[in-house]
PDB file of C-alpha atoms in Angstrom:
ATOM      1  CA  MET X   1       5.530  36.181 -21.821  1.00  0.00           C
ATOM      2  CA  GLY X   2       8.310  34.854 -19.722  1.00  0.00           C
ATOM      3  CA  GLN X   3       8.346  37.992 -17.039  1.00  0.00           C
ATOM      4  CA  LEU X   4       4.453  37.641 -16.816  1.00  0.00           C
ATOM      5  CA  TYR X   5       5.020  33.546 -16.127  1.00  0.00           C
ATOM      6  CA  SER X   6       8.382  34.203 -13.539  1.00  0.00           C
ATOM      7  CA  SER X   7       6.743  37.113 -12.168  1.00  0.00           C
ATOM      8  CA  SER X   8       5.694  36.309  -7.993  1.00  0.00           C
ATOM      9  CA  SER X   9       3.159  38.479  -5.403  1.00  0.00           C
ATOM     10  CA  HIS X  10       1.814  37.823  -2.866  1.00  0.00           C
ATOM     11  CA  SER X  11      -1.332  40.207  -3.491  1.00  0.00           C
ATOM     12  CA  PRO X  12      -4.479  38.306  -3.493  1.00  0.00           C
ATOM     13  CA  LEU X  13      -5.550  40.424  -6.697  1.00  0.00           C
ATOM     14  CA  ALA X  14      -2.408  39.508  -8.619  1.00  0.00           C
ATOM     15  CA  GLU X  15      -2.252  35.965  -7.636  1.00  0.00           C
ATOM     16  CA  THR X  16      -6.115  35.470  -9.027  1.00  0.00           C
ATOM     17  CA  HIS X  17      -4.600  37.518 -11.897  1.00  0.00           C
ATOM     18  CA  ALA X  18      -1.425  35.048 -13.090  1.00  0.00           C
ATOM     19  CA  ALA X  19      -3.813  32.094 -12.584  1.00  0.00           C
ATOM     20  CA  LEU X  20      -6.684  33.231 -14.822  1.00  0.00           C
ATOM     21  CA  LEU X  21      -3.649  34.215 -17.394  1.00  0.00           C
ATOM     22  CA  ASP X  22      -1.980  30.770 -16.869  1.00  0.00           C
ATOM     23  CA  GLU X  23      -5.353  29.543 -17.810  1.00  0.00           C
ATOM     24  CA  SER X  24      -6.396  32.014 -20.598  1.00  0.00           C
ATOM     25  CA  ILE X  25      -2.658  30.983 -21.956  1.00  0.00           C
ATOM     26  CA  ALA X  26      -3.296  27.427 -21.802  1.00  0.00           C
ATOM     27  CA  SER X  27      -6.815  27.120 -23.257  1.00  0.00           C
ATOM     28  CA  THR X  28      -5.401  29.700 -26.486  1.00  0.00           C
ATOM     29  CA  GLU X  29      -2.833  26.858 -27.018  1.00  0.00           C
ATOM     30  CA  ALA X  30      -5.107  24.321 -26.854  1.00  0.00           C
ATOM     31  CA  LEU X  31      -7.420  25.790 -28.999  1.00  0.00           C
ATOM     32  CA  GLY X  32      -4.603  26.927 -31.583  1.00  0.00           C
ATOM     33  CA  ASP X  33      -3.806  22.665 -31.510  1.00  0.00           C
ATOM     34  CA  LEU X  34      -7.312  22.248 -32.470  1.00  0.00           C
ATOM     35  CA  LEU X  35      -7.477  24.280 -34.946  1.00  0.00           C
ATOM     36  CA  ALA X  36      -4.113  23.646 -36.955  1.00  0.00           C
ATOM     37  CA  PRO X  37      -5.891  20.996 -38.965  1.00  0.00           C
ATOM     38  CA  VAL X  38      -9.264  21.800 -39.577  1.00  0.00           C
ATOM     39  CA  THR X  39      -9.525  22.966 -43.459  1.00  0.00           C
ATOM     40  CA  LEU X  40     -12.236  25.539 -44.773  1.00  0.00           C
ATOM     41  CA  SER X  41     -14.626  24.182 -47.790  1.00  0.00           C
ATOM     42  CA  THR X  42     -15.070  28.313 -48.624  1.00  0.00           C
ATOM     43  CA  ALA X  43     -13.403  30.963 -49.309  1.00  0.00           C
ATOM     44  CA  PHE X  44     -13.234  34.418 -47.330  1.00  0.00           C
ATOM     45  CA  ALA X  45     -12.291  38.092 -48.141  1.00  0.00           C
ATOM     46  CA  THR X  46      -9.433  39.512 -46.351  1.00  0.00           C
ATOM     47  CA  ASP X  47     -11.253  42.635 -44.546  1.00  0.00           C
ATOM     48  CA  GLY X  48     -11.372  42.222 -41.028  1.00  0.00           C
ATOM     49  CA  LEU X  49     -15.098  40.969 -40.700  1.00  0.00           C
ATOM     50  CA  SER X  50     -14.310  38.826 -43.450  1.00  0.00           C
ATOM     51  CA  ARG X  51     -11.225  37.152 -40.838  1.00  0.00           C
ATOM     52  CA  GLN X  52     -13.678  36.908 -38.260  1.00  0.00           C
ATOM     53  CA  LEU X  53     -16.222  35.041 -39.336  1.00  0.00           C
ATOM     54  CA  GLU X  54     -13.781  32.345 -41.101  1.00  0.00           C
ATOM     55  CA  GLN X  55     -12.487  32.048 -37.758  1.00  0.00           C
ATOM     56  CA  VAL X  56     -15.090  31.561 -35.927  1.00  0.00           C
ATOM     57  CA  ALA X  57     -16.062  29.149 -38.638  1.00  0.00           C
ATOM     58  CA  ARG X  58     -12.247  27.085 -38.051  1.00  0.00           C
ATOM     59  CA  VAL X  59     -13.860  26.896 -34.311  1.00  0.00           C
ATOM     60  CA  ILE X  60     -17.372  25.619 -35.612  1.00  0.00           C
ATOM     61  CA  GLY X  61     -15.343  23.035 -37.628  1.00  0.00           C
ATOM     62  CA  THR X  62     -13.703  22.232 -34.095  1.00  0.00           C
ATOM     63  CA  ARG X  63     -16.889  21.371 -32.044  1.00  0.00           C
ATOM     64  CA  ALA X  64     -16.632  17.727 -31.443  1.00  0.00           C
ATOM     65  CA  SER X  65     -13.375  17.710 -30.351  1.00  0.00           C
ATOM     66  CA  LEU X  66     -14.355  20.675 -28.197  1.00  0.00           C
ATOM     67  CA  GLN X  67     -17.731  18.578 -26.950  1.00  0.00           C
ATOM     68  CA  GLU X  68     -19.699  21.394 -26.457  1.00  0.00           C
ATOM     69  CA  GLU X  69     -23.457  21.354 -27.320  1.00  0.00           C
ATOM     70  CA  ARG X  70     -23.773  25.370 -28.192  1.00  0.00           C
ATOM     71  CA  GLN X  71     -21.088  28.074 -28.781  1.00  0.00           C
ATOM     72  CA  VAL X  72     -22.024  31.782 -29.004  1.00  0.00           C
ATOM     73  CA  PHE X  73     -19.476  33.964 -30.960  1.00  0.00           C
ATOM     74  CA  TYR X  74     -19.794  37.416 -31.331  1.00  0.00           C
ATOM     75  CA  VAL X  75     -17.533  39.401 -34.156  1.00  0.00           C
ATOM     76  CA  SER X  76     -17.849  43.650 -34.675  1.00  0.00           C
ATOM     77  CA  LEU X  77     -17.606  45.833 -37.777  1.00  0.00           C
ATOM     78  CA  GLY X  78     -16.839  49.464 -37.137  1.00  0.00           C
ATOM     79  CA  GLY X  79     -17.005  52.988 -39.023  1.00  0.00           C
ATOM     80  CA  PHE X  80     -21.107  53.585 -39.293  1.00  0.00           C
ATOM     81  CA  ASP X  81     -20.906  56.855 -37.260  1.00  0.00           C
ATOM     82  CA  THR X  82     -21.345  58.722 -40.513  1.00  0.00           C
ATOM     83  CA  HIS X  83     -21.942  62.363 -39.481  1.00  0.00           C
ATOM     84  CA  SER X  84     -20.217  62.882 -42.660  1.00  0.00           C
ATOM     85  CA  SER X  85     -20.020  60.691 -46.518  1.00  0.00           C
ATOM     86  CA  GLU X  86     -22.538  58.949 -45.439  1.00  0.00           C
ATOM     87  CA  LEU X  87     -23.339  57.254 -48.862  1.00  0.00           C
ATOM     88  CA  GLU X  88     -19.783  56.008 -50.019  1.00  0.00           C
ATOM     89  CA  ALA X  89     -18.915  54.926 -46.815  1.00  0.00           C
ATOM     90  CA  VAL X  90     -22.794  52.866 -45.515  1.00  0.00           C
ATOM     91  CA  GLN X  91     -21.881  51.787 -49.456  1.00  0.00           C
ATOM     92  CA  GLU X  92     -18.595  49.835 -48.713  1.00  0.00           C
ATOM     93  CA  LYS X  93     -19.275  48.248 -45.601  1.00  0.00           C
ATOM     94  CA  LEU X  94     -22.672  46.714 -46.705  1.00  0.00           C
ATOM     95  CA  SER X  95     -20.312  45.304 -49.099  1.00  0.00           C
ATOM     96  CA  GLN X  96     -17.843  43.859 -46.851  1.00  0.00           C
ATOM     97  CA  VAL X  97     -20.966  42.800 -44.279  1.00  0.00           C
ATOM     98  CA  ASN X  98     -22.542  40.755 -47.431  1.00  0.00           C
ATOM     99  CA  SER X  99     -19.611  39.564 -49.233  1.00  0.00           C
ATOM    100  CA  ALA X 100     -18.573  38.043 -44.937  1.00  0.00           C
ATOM    101  CA  LEU X 101     -22.081  36.718 -44.151  1.00  0.00           C
ATOM    102  CA  THR X 102     -21.795  35.295 -47.874  1.00  0.00           C
ATOM    103  CA  SER X 103     -19.109  33.473 -47.188  1.00  0.00           C
ATOM    104  CA  PHE X 104     -20.118  32.454 -43.753  1.00  0.00           C
ATOM    105  CA  VAL X 105     -23.362  31.273 -44.237  1.00  0.00           C
ATOM    106  CA  ASP X 106     -21.891  28.343 -47.818  1.00  0.00           C
ATOM    107  CA  GLU X 107     -19.105  27.608 -44.975  1.00  0.00           C
ATOM    108  CA  MET X 108     -22.158  26.630 -42.705  1.00  0.00           C
ATOM    109  CA  LYS X 109     -23.960  24.979 -45.229  1.00  0.00           C
ATOM    110  CA  ALA X 110     -21.080  22.870 -46.085  1.00  0.00           C
ATOM    111  CA  GLN X 111     -20.600  21.773 -42.453  1.00  0.00           C
ATOM    112  CA  GLY X 112     -23.996  20.749 -42.677  1.00  0.00           C
ATOM    113  CA  VAL X 113     -24.843  22.954 -39.242  1.00  0.00           C
ATOM    114  CA  TRP X 114     -26.594  26.397 -41.395  1.00  0.00           C
ATOM    115  CA  ASP X 115     -29.848  24.930 -39.775  1.00  0.00           C
ATOM    116  CA  GLN X 116     -28.228  25.092 -36.277  1.00  0.00           C
ATOM    117  CA  THR X 117     -26.907  28.161 -36.767  1.00  0.00           C
ATOM    118  CA  ALA X 118     -28.237  31.672 -36.070  1.00  0.00           C
ATOM    119  CA  ILE X 119     -26.730  35.353 -36.617  1.00  0.00           C
ATOM    120  CA  LEU X 120     -28.140  38.282 -34.757  1.00  0.00           C
ATOM    121  CA  THR X 121     -26.797  41.760 -35.831  1.00  0.00           C
ATOM    122  CA  ALA X 122     -26.931  44.885 -33.552  1.00  0.00           C
ATOM    123  CA  SER X 123     -26.224  48.138 -32.280  1.00  0.00           C
ATOM    124  CA  ASP X 124     -25.150  50.450 -29.502  1.00  0.00           C
ATOM    125  CA  PHE X 125     -27.709  53.170 -31.626  1.00  0.00           C
ATOM    126  CA  GLY X 126     -29.498  54.762 -33.980  1.00  0.00           C
ATOM    127  CA  ARG X 127     -29.413  57.235 -37.338  1.00  0.00           C
ATOM    128  CA  THR X 128     -31.190  59.758 -37.759  1.00  0.00           C
ATOM    129  CA  LEU X 129     -34.007  59.644 -41.084  1.00  0.00           C
ATOM    130  CA  GLY X 130     -33.070  62.875 -41.792  1.00  0.00           C
ATOM    131  CA  SER X 131     -30.066  64.278 -43.614  1.00  0.00           C
ATOM    132  CA  ASN X 132     -27.428  67.122 -41.500  1.00  0.00           C
ATOM    133  CA  GLY X 133     -26.112  67.591 -45.371  1.00  0.00           C
ATOM    134  CA  ALA X 134     -23.698  65.441 -45.393  1.00  0.00           C
ATOM    135  CA  GLY X 135     -24.993  62.099 -43.811  1.00  0.00           C
ATOM    136  CA  THR X 136     -26.488  61.755 -40.481  1.00  0.00           C
ATOM    137  CA  ASP X 137     -26.606  61.569 -36.643  1.00  0.00           C
ATOM    138  CA  HIS X 138     -26.873  59.581 -33.589  1.00  0.00           C
ATOM    139  CA  ALA X 139     -30.098  58.371 -33.499  1.00  0.00           C
ATOM    140  CA  TRP X 140     -32.598  55.623 -31.348  1.00  0.00           C
ATOM    141  CA  GLY X 141     -34.436  52.889 -33.799  1.00  0.00           C
ATOM    142  CA  GLY X 142     -33.609  51.128 -36.325  1.00  0.00           C
ATOM    143  CA  HIS X 143     -34.041  48.212 -38.408  1.00  0.00           C
ATOM    144  CA  TYR X 144     -31.821  44.906 -37.631  1.00  0.00           C
ATOM    145  CA  PHE X 145     -32.184  41.385 -38.759  1.00  0.00           C
ATOM    146  CA  LEU X 146     -31.524  37.768 -38.124  1.00  0.00           C
ATOM    147  CA  LEU X 147     -30.698  35.065 -40.582  1.00  0.00           C
ATOM    148  CA  SER X 148     -30.723  31.046 -40.143  1.00  0.00           C
ATOM    149  CA  GLY X 149     -31.082  28.275 -41.840  1.00  0.00           C
ATOM    150  CA  ASP X 150     -33.647  27.455 -39.569  1.00  0.00           C
ATOM    151  CA  LEU X 151     -35.593  30.707 -39.357  1.00  0.00           C
ATOM    152  CA  ALA X 152     -39.592  31.346 -40.957  1.00  0.00           C
ATOM    153  CA  GLY X 153     -37.243  34.530 -42.567  1.00  0.00           C
ATOM    154  CA  GLY X 154     -39.105  36.873 -45.743  1.00  0.00           C
ATOM    155  CA  LYS X 155     -41.131  39.007 -42.735  1.00  0.00           C
ATOM    156  CA  VAL X 156     -40.460  42.306 -40.823  1.00  0.00           C
ATOM    157  CA  LEU X 157     -41.436  41.991 -37.465  1.00  0.00           C
ATOM    158  CA  GLY X 158     -42.142  44.729 -34.635  1.00  0.00           C
ATOM    159  CA  ARG X 159     -44.533  47.695 -35.164  1.00  0.00           C
ATOM    160  CA  TYR X 160     -43.504  49.740 -38.267  1.00  0.00           C
ATOM    161  CA  PRO X 161     -44.341  53.238 -37.749  1.00  0.00           C
ATOM    162  CA  SER X 162     -47.509  54.381 -39.639  1.00  0.00           C
ATOM    163  CA  HIS X 163     -45.532  57.650 -41.004  1.00  0.00           C
ATOM    164  CA  LEU X 164     -42.506  59.112 -40.607  1.00  0.00           C
ATOM    165  CA  ASP X 165     -43.006  63.037 -41.097  1.00  0.00           C
ATOM    166  CA  GLU X 166     -43.148  65.873 -37.664  1.00  0.00           C
ATOM    167  CA  SER X 167     -46.504  63.717 -36.340  1.00  0.00           C
ATOM    168  CA  SER X 168     -45.497  60.575 -35.917  1.00  0.00           C
ATOM    169  CA  ASP X 169     -46.116  59.553 -32.394  1.00  0.00           C
ATOM    170  CA  VAL X 170     -41.986  58.363 -32.299  1.00  0.00           C
ATOM    171  CA  ASN X 171     -40.385  61.256 -34.062  1.00  0.00           C
ATOM    172  CA  ILE X 172     -39.427  63.083 -31.314  1.00  0.00           C
ATOM    173  CA  GLY X 173     -37.861  65.421 -33.458  1.00  0.00           C
ATOM    174  CA  ARG X 174     -34.282  66.609 -34.374  1.00  0.00           C
ATOM    175  CA  ASN X 175     -34.095  65.820 -37.573  1.00  0.00           C
ATOM    176  CA  HIS X 176     -36.361  63.451 -37.604  1.00  0.00           C
ATOM    177  CA  ARG X 177     -34.950  60.562 -34.493  1.00  0.00           C
ATOM    178  CA  MET X 178     -37.011  57.858 -34.067  1.00  0.00           C
ATOM    179  CA  LEU X 179     -37.946  55.696 -30.666  1.00  0.00           C
ATOM    180  CA  PRO X 180     -37.884  52.493 -31.335  1.00  0.00           C
ATOM    181  CA  THR X 181     -41.179  50.445 -31.273  1.00  0.00           C
ATOM    182  CA  THR X 182     -39.590  46.878 -30.256  1.00  0.00           C
ATOM    183  CA  ALA X 183     -37.161  46.442 -27.707  1.00  0.00           C
ATOM    184  CA  TRP X 184     -34.274  44.308 -27.745  1.00  0.00           C
ATOM    185  CA  GLU X 185     -35.197  41.914 -25.192  1.00  0.00           C
ATOM    186  CA  MET X 186     -38.679  41.028 -27.618  1.00  0.00           C
ATOM    187  CA  ILE X 187     -36.154  38.969 -30.341  1.00  0.00           C
ATOM    188  CA  TRP X 188     -33.577  37.667 -27.782  1.00  0.00           C
ATOM    189  CA  TYR X 189     -36.622  36.424 -25.675  1.00  0.00           C
ATOM    190  CA  GLY X 190     -37.704  34.117 -28.928  1.00  0.00           C
ATOM    191  CA  LEU X 191     -33.641  33.513 -30.223  1.00  0.00           C
ATOM    192  CA  SER X 192     -32.637  32.312 -25.980  1.00  0.00           C
ATOM    193  CA  GLU X 193     -35.986  30.340 -26.503  1.00  0.00           C
ATOM    194  CA  TRP X 194     -34.344  28.765 -29.792  1.00  0.00           C
ATOM    195  CA  PHE X 195     -31.070  28.969 -28.226  1.00  0.00           C
ATOM    196  CA  GLY X 196     -31.924  26.117 -25.313  1.00  0.00           C
ATOM    197  CA  ALA X 197     -32.784  28.278 -22.579  1.00  0.00           C
ATOM    198  CA  ASP X 198     -35.716  28.265 -20.192  1.00  0.00           C
ATOM    199  CA  VAL X 199     -36.510  31.505 -20.528  1.00  0.00           C
ATOM    200  CA  ALA X 200     -40.359  31.586 -19.530  1.00  0.00           C
ATOM    201  CA  ASN X 201     -39.144  30.284 -15.888  1.00  0.00           C
ATOM    202  CA  LYS X 202     -35.704  32.243 -15.643  1.00  0.00           C
ATOM    203  CA  LEU X 203     -36.875  35.623 -17.265  1.00  0.00           C
ATOM    204  CA  ASN X 204     -35.292  37.947 -14.743  1.00  0.00           C
ATOM    205  CA  GLU X 205     -32.422  36.433 -14.639  1.00  0.00           C
ATOM    206  CA  LEU X 206     -31.611  35.914 -18.411  1.00  0.00           C
ATOM    207  CA  LEU X 207     -33.501  39.208 -19.638  1.00  0.00           C
ATOM    208  CA  PRO X 208     -34.468  41.385 -16.494  1.00  0.00           C
ATOM    209  CA  ASN X 209     -35.232  44.381 -18.568  1.00  0.00           C
ATOM    210  CA  ALA X 210     -37.955  42.064 -20.491  1.00  0.00           C
ATOM    211  CA  ALA X 211     -40.522  42.807 -17.229  1.00  0.00           C
ATOM    212  CA  ASN X 212     -40.748  46.036 -18.787  1.00  0.00           C
ATOM    213  CA  PHE X 213     -42.628  45.281 -21.904  1.00  0.00           C
ATOM    214  CA  PRO X 214     -45.645  43.603 -22.916  1.00  0.00           C
ATOM    215  CA  VAL X 215     -45.552  40.313 -22.593  1.00  0.00           C
ATOM    216  CA  ASP X 216     -47.787  40.052 -26.200  1.00  0.00           C
ATOM    217  CA  GLU X 217     -45.161  41.942 -27.618  1.00  0.00           C
ATOM    218  CA  ARG X 218     -42.654  38.758 -27.322  1.00  0.00           C
ATOM    219  CA  LEU X 219     -41.298  37.703 -30.450  1.00  0.00           C
ATOM    220  CA  THR X 220     -41.210  34.211 -29.362  1.00  0.00           C
ATOM    221  CA  ALA X 221     -39.056  30.729 -30.677  1.00  0.00           C
ATOM    222  CA  ALA X 222     -42.536  29.401 -32.417  1.00  0.00           C
ATOM    223  CA  GLN X 223     -42.487  32.851 -33.842  1.00  0.00           C
ATOM    224  CA  LEU X 224     -38.581  33.144 -35.576  1.00  0.00           C
ATOM    225  CA  PHE X 225     -37.639  29.358 -36.242  1.00  0.00           C
ATOM    226  CA  LYS X 226     -39.252  26.805 -38.826  1.00  0.00           C
ATOM    227  CA  SER X 227     -38.465  24.004 -36.526  1.00  0.00           C
ATOM    228  CA  GLU X 228     -40.169  25.529 -33.348  1.00  0.00           C
ATOM    229  CA  LYS X 229     -43.599  25.292 -34.995  1.00  0.00           C
TER     230      LYS X 229
END
């Protein structure tokens, strides 16, 4: 670390990198000082996802000191590329997801901010509906979920295929690869509205791909959240 601080360069790129690194280190140290006294009311497991969400909960606990009106966090869990041993792998992963989310939701409730918190899952690809003999292969469409204390939940949104066999208009074959029926931008539209963004007037900036899909398929904040009705 000392070498990083002490090194010098006449390159504008290197100088910019050094300045950003210096700022990042200072910000990390400042955040560490804020997190040090934070205690949580909820116990988290020790797996990777639980530890990530535990740290998110700690940062949310410093929101007053950080003076941030809105916060966005990204956590991840890999290991779902189940070409084989799918049943065991998915059961283990979903058990981790359930444990981590249960602890996180309990902690948000303890902090009194669950109604102001939303969790949206995402994935870079889906899975085939048909088995390859040991698991499933890469595909397109999939199911994702949104959680929030403010959510008008208990619903499955989007257009579910009327049937799933080879005659389905969204089944492109190759072991039942299904085309998505709802674009990502459709749910991000409502989530962004709830978050306070002026999506209607800044659609091309916030969700540039949304214009490629029907307006009536957009899921608005009023459809998703109780406070927006």
